[in-house]
PDB file of C-alpha atoms in Angstrom:
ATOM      1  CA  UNK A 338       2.196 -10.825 -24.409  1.00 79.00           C
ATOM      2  CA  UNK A 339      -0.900 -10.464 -22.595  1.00 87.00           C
ATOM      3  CA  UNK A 340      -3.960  -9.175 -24.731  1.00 93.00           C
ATOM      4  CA  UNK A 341      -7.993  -9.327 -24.489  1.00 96.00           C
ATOM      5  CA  UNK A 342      -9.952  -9.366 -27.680  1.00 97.00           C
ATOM      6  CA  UNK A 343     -13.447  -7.952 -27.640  1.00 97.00           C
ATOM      7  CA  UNK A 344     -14.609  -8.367 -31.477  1.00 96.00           C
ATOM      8  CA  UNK A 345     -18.553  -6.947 -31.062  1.00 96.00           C
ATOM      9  CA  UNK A 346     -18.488  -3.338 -30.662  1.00 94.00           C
ATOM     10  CA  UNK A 347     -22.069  -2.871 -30.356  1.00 95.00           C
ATOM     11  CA  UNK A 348     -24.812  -5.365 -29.714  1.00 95.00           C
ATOM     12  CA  UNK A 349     -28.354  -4.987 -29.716  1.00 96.00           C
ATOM     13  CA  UNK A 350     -30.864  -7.672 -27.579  1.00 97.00           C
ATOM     14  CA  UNK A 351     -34.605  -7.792 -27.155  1.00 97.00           C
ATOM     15  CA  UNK A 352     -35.698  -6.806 -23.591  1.00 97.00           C
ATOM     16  CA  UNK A 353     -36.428 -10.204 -21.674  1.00 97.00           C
ATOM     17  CA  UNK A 354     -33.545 -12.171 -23.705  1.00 97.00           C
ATOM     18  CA  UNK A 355     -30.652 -13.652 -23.092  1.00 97.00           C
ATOM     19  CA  UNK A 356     -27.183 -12.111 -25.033  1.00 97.00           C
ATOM     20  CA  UNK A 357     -23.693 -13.688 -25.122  1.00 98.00           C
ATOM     21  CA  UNK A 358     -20.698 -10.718 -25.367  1.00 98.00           C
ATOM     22  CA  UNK A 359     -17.581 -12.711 -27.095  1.00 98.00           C
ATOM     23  CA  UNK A 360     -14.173 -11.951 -25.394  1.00 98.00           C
ATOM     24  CA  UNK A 361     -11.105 -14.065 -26.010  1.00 98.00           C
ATOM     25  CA  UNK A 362      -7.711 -13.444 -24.365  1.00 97.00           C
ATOM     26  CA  UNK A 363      -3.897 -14.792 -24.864  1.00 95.00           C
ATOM     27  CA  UNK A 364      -1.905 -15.319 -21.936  1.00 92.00           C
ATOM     28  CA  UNK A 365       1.500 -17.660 -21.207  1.00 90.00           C
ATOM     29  CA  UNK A 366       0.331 -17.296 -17.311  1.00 87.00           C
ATOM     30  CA  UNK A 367      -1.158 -20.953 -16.385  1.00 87.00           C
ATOM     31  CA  UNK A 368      -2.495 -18.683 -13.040  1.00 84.00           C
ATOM     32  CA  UNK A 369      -4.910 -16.114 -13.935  1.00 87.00           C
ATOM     33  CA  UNK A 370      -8.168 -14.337 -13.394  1.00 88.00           C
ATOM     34  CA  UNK A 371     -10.715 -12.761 -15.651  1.00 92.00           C
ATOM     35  CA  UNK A 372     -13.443 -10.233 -15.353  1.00 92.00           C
ATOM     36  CA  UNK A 373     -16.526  -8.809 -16.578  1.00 95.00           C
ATOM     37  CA  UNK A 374     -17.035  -4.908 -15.923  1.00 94.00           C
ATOM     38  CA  UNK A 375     -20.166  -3.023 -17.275  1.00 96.00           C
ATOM     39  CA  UNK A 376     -19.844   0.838 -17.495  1.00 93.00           C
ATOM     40  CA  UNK A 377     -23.236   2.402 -17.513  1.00 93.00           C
ATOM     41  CA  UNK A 378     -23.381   6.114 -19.860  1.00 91.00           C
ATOM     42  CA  UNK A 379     -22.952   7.592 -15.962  1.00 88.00           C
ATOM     43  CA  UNK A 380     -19.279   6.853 -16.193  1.00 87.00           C
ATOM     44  CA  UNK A 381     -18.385   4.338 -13.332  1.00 87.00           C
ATOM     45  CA  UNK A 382     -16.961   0.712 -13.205  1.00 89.00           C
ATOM     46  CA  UNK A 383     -18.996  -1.929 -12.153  1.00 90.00           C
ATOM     47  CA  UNK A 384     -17.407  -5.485 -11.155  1.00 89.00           C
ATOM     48  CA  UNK A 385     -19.880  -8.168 -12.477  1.00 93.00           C
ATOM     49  CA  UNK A 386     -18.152 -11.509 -12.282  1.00 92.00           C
ATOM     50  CA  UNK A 387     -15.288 -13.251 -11.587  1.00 90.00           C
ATOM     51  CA  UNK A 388     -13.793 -16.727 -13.350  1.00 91.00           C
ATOM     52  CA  UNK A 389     -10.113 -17.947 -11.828  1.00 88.00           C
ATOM     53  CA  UNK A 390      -7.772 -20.451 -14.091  1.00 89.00           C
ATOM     54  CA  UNK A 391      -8.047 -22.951 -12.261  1.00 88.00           C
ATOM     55  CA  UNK A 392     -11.854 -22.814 -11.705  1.00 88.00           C
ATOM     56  CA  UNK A 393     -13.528 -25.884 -12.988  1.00 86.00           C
ATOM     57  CA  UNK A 394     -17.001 -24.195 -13.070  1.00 92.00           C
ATOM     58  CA  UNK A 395     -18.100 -21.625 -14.612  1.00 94.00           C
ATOM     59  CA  UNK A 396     -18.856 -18.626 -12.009  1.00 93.00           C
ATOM     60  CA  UNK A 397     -22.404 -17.351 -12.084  1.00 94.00           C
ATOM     61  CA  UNK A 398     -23.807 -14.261 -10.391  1.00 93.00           C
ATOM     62  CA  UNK A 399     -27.601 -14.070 -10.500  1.00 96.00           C
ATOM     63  CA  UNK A 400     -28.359 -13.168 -14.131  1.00 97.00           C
ATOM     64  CA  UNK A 401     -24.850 -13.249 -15.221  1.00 97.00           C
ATOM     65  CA  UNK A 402     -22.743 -16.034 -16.163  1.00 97.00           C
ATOM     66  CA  UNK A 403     -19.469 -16.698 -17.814  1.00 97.00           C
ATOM     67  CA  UNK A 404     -18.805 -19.390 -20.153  1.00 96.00           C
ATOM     68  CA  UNK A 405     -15.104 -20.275 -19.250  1.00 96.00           C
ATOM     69  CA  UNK A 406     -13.371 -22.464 -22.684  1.00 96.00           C
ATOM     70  CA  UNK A 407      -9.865 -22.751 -21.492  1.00 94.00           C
ATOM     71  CA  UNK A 408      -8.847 -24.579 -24.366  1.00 94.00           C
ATOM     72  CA  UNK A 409     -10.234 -21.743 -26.388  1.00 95.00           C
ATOM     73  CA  UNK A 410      -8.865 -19.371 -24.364  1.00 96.00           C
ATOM     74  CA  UNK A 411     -12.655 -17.396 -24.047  1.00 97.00           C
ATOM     75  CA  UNK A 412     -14.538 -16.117 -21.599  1.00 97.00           C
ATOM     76  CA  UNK A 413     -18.038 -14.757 -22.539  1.00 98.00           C
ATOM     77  CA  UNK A 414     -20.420 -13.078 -20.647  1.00 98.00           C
ATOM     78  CA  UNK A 415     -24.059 -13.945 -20.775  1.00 98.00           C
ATOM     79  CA  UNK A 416     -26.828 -12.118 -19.422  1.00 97.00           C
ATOM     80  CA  UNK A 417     -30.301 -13.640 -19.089  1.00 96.00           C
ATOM     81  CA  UNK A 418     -33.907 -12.183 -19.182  1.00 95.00           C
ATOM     82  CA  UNK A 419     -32.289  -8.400 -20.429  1.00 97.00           C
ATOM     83  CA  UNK A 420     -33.484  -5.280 -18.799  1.00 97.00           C
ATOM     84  CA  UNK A 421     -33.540  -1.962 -20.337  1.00 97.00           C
ATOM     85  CA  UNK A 422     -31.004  -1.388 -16.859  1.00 96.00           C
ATOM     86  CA  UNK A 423     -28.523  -3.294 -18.804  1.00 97.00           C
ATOM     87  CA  UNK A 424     -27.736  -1.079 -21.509  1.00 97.00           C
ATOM     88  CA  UNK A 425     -24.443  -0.465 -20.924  1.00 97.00           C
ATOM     89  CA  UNK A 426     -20.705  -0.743 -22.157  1.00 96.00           C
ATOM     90  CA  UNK A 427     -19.372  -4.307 -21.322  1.00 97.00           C
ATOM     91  CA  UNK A 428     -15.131  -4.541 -20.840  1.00 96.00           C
ATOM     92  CA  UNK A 429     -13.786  -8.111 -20.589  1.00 97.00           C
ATOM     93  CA  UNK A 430     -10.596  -8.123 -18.369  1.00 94.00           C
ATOM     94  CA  UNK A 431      -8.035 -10.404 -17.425  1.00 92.00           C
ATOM     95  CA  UNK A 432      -5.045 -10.241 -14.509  1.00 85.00           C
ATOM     96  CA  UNK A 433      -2.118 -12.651 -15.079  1.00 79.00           C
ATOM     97  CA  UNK A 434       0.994 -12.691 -13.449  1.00 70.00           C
ATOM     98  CA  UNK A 435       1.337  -9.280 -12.022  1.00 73.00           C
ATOM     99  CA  UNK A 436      -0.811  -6.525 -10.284  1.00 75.00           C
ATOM    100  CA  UNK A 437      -2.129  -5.097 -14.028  1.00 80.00           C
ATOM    101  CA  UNK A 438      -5.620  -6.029 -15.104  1.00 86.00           C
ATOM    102  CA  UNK A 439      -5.598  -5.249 -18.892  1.00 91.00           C
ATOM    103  CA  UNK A 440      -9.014  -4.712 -20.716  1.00 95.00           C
ATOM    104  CA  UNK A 441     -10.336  -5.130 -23.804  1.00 96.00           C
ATOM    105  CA  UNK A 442     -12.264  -2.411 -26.162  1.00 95.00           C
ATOM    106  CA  UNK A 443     -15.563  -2.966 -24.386  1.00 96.00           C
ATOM    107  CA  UNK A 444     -19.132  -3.911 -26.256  1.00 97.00           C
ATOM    108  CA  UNK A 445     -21.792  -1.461 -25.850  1.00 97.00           C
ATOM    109  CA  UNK A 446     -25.173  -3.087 -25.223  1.00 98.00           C
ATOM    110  CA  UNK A 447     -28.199  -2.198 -26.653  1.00 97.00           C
ATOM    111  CA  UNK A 448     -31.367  -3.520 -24.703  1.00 97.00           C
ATOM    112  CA  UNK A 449     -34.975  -2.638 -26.930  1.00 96.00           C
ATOM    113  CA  UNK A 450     -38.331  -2.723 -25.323  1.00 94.00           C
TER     114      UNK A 450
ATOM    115  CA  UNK B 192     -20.964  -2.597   1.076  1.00 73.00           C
ATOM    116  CA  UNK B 193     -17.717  -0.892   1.514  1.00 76.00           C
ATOM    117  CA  UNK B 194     -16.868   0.743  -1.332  1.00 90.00           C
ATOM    118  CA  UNK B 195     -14.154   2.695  -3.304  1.00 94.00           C
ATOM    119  CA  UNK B 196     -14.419   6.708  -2.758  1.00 96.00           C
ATOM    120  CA  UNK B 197     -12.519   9.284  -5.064  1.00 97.00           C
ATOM    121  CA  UNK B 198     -12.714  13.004  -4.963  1.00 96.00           C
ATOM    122  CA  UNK B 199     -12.522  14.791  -6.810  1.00 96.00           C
ATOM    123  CA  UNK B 200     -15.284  13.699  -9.525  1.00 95.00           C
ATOM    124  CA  UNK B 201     -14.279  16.210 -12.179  1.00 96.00           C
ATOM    125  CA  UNK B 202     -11.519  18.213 -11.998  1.00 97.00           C
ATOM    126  CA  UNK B 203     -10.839  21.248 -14.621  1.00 97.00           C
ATOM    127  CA  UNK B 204      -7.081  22.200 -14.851  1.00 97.00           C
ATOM    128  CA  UNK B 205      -4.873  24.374 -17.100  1.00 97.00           C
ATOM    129  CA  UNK B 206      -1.673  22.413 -19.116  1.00 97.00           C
ATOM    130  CA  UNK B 207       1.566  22.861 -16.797  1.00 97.00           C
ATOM    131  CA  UNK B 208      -0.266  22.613 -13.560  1.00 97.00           C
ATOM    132  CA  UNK B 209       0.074  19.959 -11.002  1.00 97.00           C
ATOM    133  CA  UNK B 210      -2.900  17.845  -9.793  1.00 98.00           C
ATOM    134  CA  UNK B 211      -3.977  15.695  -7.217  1.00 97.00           C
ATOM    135  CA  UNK B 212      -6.344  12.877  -7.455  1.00 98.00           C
ATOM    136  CA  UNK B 213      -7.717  11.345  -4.767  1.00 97.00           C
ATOM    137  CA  UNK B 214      -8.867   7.363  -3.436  1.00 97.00           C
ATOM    138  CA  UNK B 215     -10.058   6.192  -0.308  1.00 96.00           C
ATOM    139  CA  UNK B 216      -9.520   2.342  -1.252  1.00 94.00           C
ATOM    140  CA  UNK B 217     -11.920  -0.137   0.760  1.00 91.00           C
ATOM    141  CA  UNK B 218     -10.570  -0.244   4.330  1.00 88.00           C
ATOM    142  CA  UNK B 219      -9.213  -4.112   4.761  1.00 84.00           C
ATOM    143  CA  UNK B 220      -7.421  -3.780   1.033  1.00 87.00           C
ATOM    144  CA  UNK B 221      -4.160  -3.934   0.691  1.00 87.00           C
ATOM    145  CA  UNK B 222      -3.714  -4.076  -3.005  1.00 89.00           C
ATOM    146  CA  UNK B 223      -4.541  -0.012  -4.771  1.00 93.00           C
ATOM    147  CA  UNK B 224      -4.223   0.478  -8.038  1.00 94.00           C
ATOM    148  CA  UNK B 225      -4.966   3.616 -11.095  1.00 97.00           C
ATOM    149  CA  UNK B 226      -6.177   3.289 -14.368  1.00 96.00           C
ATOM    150  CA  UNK B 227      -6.823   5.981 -16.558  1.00 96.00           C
ATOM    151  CA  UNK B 228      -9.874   5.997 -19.963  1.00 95.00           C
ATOM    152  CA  UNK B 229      -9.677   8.586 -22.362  1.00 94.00           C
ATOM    153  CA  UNK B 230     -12.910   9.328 -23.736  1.00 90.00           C
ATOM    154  CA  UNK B 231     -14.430   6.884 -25.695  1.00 85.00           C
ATOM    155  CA  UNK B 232     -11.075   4.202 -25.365  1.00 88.00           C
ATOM    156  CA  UNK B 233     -10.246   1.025 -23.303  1.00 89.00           C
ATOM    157  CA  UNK B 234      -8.989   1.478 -19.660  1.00 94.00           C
ATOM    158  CA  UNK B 235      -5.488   0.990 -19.298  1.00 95.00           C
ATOM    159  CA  UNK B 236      -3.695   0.524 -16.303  1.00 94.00           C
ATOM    160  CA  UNK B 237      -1.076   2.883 -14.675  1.00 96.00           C
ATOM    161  CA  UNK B 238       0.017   1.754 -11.438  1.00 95.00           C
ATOM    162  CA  UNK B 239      -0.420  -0.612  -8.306  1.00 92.00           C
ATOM    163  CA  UNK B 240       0.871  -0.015  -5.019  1.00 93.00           C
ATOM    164  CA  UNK B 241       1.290  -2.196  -2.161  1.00 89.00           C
ATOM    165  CA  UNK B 242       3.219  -2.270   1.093  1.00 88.00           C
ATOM    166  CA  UNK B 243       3.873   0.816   0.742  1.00 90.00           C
ATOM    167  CA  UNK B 244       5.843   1.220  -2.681  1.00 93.00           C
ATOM    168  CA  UNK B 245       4.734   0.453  -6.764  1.00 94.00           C
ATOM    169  CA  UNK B 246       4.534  -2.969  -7.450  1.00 89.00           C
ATOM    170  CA  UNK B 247       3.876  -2.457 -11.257  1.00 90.00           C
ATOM    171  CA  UNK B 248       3.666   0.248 -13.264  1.00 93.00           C
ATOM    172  CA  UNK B 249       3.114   0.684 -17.071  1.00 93.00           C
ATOM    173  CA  UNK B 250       5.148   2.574 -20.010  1.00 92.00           C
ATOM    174  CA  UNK B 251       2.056   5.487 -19.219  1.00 94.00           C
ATOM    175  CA  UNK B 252       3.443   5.924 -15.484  1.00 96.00           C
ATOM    176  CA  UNK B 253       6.423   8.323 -16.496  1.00 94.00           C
ATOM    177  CA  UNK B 254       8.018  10.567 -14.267  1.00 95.00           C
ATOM    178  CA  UNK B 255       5.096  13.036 -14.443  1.00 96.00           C
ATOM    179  CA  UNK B 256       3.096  10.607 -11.967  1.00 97.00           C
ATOM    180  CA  UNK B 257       3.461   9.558  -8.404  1.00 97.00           C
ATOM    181  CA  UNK B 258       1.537   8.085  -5.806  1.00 97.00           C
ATOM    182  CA  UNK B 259       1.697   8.226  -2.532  1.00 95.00           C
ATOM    183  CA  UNK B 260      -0.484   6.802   0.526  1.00 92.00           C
ATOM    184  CA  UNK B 261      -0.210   9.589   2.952  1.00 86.00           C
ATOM    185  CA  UNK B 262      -1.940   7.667   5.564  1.00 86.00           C
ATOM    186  CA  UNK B 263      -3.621   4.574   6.657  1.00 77.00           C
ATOM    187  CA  UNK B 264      -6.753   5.762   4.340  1.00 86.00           C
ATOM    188  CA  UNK B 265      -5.682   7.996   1.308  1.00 93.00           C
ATOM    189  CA  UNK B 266      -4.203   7.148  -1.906  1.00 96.00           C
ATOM    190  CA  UNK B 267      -2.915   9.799  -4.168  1.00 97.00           C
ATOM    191  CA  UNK B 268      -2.333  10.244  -7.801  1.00 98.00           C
ATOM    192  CA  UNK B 269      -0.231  12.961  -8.594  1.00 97.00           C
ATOM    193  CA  UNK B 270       0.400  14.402 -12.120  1.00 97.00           C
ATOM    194  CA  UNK B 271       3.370  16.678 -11.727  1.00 96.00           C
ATOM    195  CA  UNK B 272       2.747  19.295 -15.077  1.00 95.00           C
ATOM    196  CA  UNK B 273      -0.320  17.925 -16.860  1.00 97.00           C
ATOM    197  CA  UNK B 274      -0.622  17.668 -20.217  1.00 96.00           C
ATOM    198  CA  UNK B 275      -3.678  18.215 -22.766  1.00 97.00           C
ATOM    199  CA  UNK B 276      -3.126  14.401 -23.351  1.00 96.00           C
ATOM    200  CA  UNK B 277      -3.487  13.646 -19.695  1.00 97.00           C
ATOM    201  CA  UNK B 278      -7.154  14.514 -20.133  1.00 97.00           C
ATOM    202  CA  UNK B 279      -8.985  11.614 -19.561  1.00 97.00           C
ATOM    203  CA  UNK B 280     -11.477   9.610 -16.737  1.00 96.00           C
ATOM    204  CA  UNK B 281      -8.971   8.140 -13.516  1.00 97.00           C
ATOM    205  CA  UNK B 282     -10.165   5.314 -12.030  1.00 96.00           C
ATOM    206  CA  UNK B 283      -8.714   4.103  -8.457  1.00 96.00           C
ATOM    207  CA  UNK B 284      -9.280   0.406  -7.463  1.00 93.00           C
ATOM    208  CA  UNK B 285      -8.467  -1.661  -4.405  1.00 91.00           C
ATOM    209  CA  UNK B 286      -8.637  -5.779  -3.802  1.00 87.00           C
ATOM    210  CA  UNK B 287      -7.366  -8.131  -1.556  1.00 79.00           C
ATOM    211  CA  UNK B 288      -8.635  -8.079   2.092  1.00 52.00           C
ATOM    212  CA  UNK B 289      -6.193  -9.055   4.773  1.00 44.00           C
ATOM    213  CA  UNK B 290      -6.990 -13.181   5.041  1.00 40.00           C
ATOM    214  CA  UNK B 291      -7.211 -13.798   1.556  1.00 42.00           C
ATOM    215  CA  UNK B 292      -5.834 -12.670  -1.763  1.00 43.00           C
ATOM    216  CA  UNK B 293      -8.223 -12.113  -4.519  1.00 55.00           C
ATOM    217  CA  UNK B 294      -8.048 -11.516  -8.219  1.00 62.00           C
ATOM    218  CA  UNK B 295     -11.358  -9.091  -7.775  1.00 76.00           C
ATOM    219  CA  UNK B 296     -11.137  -4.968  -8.236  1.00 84.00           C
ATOM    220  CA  UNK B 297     -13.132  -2.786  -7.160  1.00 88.00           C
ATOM    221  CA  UNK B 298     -13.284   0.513  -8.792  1.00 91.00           C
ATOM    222  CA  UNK B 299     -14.052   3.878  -7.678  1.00 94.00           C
ATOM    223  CA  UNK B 300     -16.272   6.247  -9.264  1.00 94.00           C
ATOM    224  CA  UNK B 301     -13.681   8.223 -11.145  1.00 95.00           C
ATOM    225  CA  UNK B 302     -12.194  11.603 -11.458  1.00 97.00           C
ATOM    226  CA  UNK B 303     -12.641  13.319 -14.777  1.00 96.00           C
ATOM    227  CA  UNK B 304     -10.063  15.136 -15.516  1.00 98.00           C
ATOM    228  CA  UNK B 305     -10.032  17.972 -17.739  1.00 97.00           C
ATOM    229  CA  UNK B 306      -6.983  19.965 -19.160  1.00 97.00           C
ATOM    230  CA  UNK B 307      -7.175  22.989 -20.603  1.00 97.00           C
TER     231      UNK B 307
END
């Protein structure tokens, strides 16, 4: 069975730092693709980054990152130099072997000034 | 930047009555998808259509749902007799352009929908 673990349901970072959001998944798929989507309070989905299986790097997208451990089957997100912007809720999200992306629980981020 | 367009964004309907939610997906897509979030939850996945019929559904997509892609622009989510359960945010999401195929979604704004 397919299945994405989020285990921080809230998170709280000082403006300016960087913050790592934990997500681990299980998957039998050797093929597969996982995702980052932040969900500001206004309701909509926002794509964020991309890692494939078979990547060897880990993908980056201007302050975002994802630190790909195959072997440890996780996939966090880290965000450098927080903005007040990125308060937000955080779903980690995988798509293996089919059309279905499944999601995890989400962490909501707390950015203080 | 193309993007995903749904109408409408909220949507206020009594129990028993039929609705229709609606996606314009990204125009060189040929993957379209639903997912639904009740308030507060994870999103779950419903459906994905391509070619022209479901490719995958989940054990949420019962016969109360169908989907339909009237034309070459529209995709449809219709919920036959809706349910106060069936309350909840419905996202639509389209990927893969025509000369490559991509793991990436791209969601649309939402419809919140809101049974009374």
């Amino acid at each position: 069975a397919q299945k994405i673990t989020q285990t921080q349901p809230g998170m709280f970072v000082q403006e300016k730092e960087a913050v790592t959001l934990d997500c681990t998944y299980d998957t039998s798929d050797q093929s597969y693709g996982l995702f980052w989507y932040k969900q500001p309070s206004s309701g909509e989905m926002i794509f964020l980054i991309y890692q494939g299986s078979y990547d060897e790097q880990n993908a980056t997208e201007g302050r975002y990152s994802l630190n790909f451990q195959k072997a440890r089957k996780s996939a966090n997100l880290v965000i450098s130099a927080s903005q007040l912007g990125d308060s937000a809720m955080y779903f980690c999200a995988m798509r293996a072997g089919g059309f279905k992306t499944i999601f995890g629980a989400g962490t909501r981020l707390f950015v203080k000034a | 930047e193309p993007e995903v367009t749904q109408t409408p964004s909220h949507q206020v309907t009594q129990m028993g009555q039929e609705v229709i939610l609606r996606c314009v997906p990204i125009s060189n897509h040929l993957y379209f998808y639903w997912y639904r979030q009740i308030l507060g939850q994870k999103v779950e996945f419903l459906v994905s259509f391509y070619n022209n019929e479901i490719s995958e559904k989940s054990e949420i997509f019962d016969d109360q749902f169908s989907v339909e892609r009237p034309d070459g622009s529209n995709f449809t989510l219709k919920i036959r007799s809706t349910k106060l359960e069936d309350s909840a945010m419905y996202f639509c999401a389209s990927s893969g352009g025509r000369h490559t195929i991509t793991y990436e979604q791209y969601f649309g704004p939402g419809t919140r929908l809101t049974v009374t």
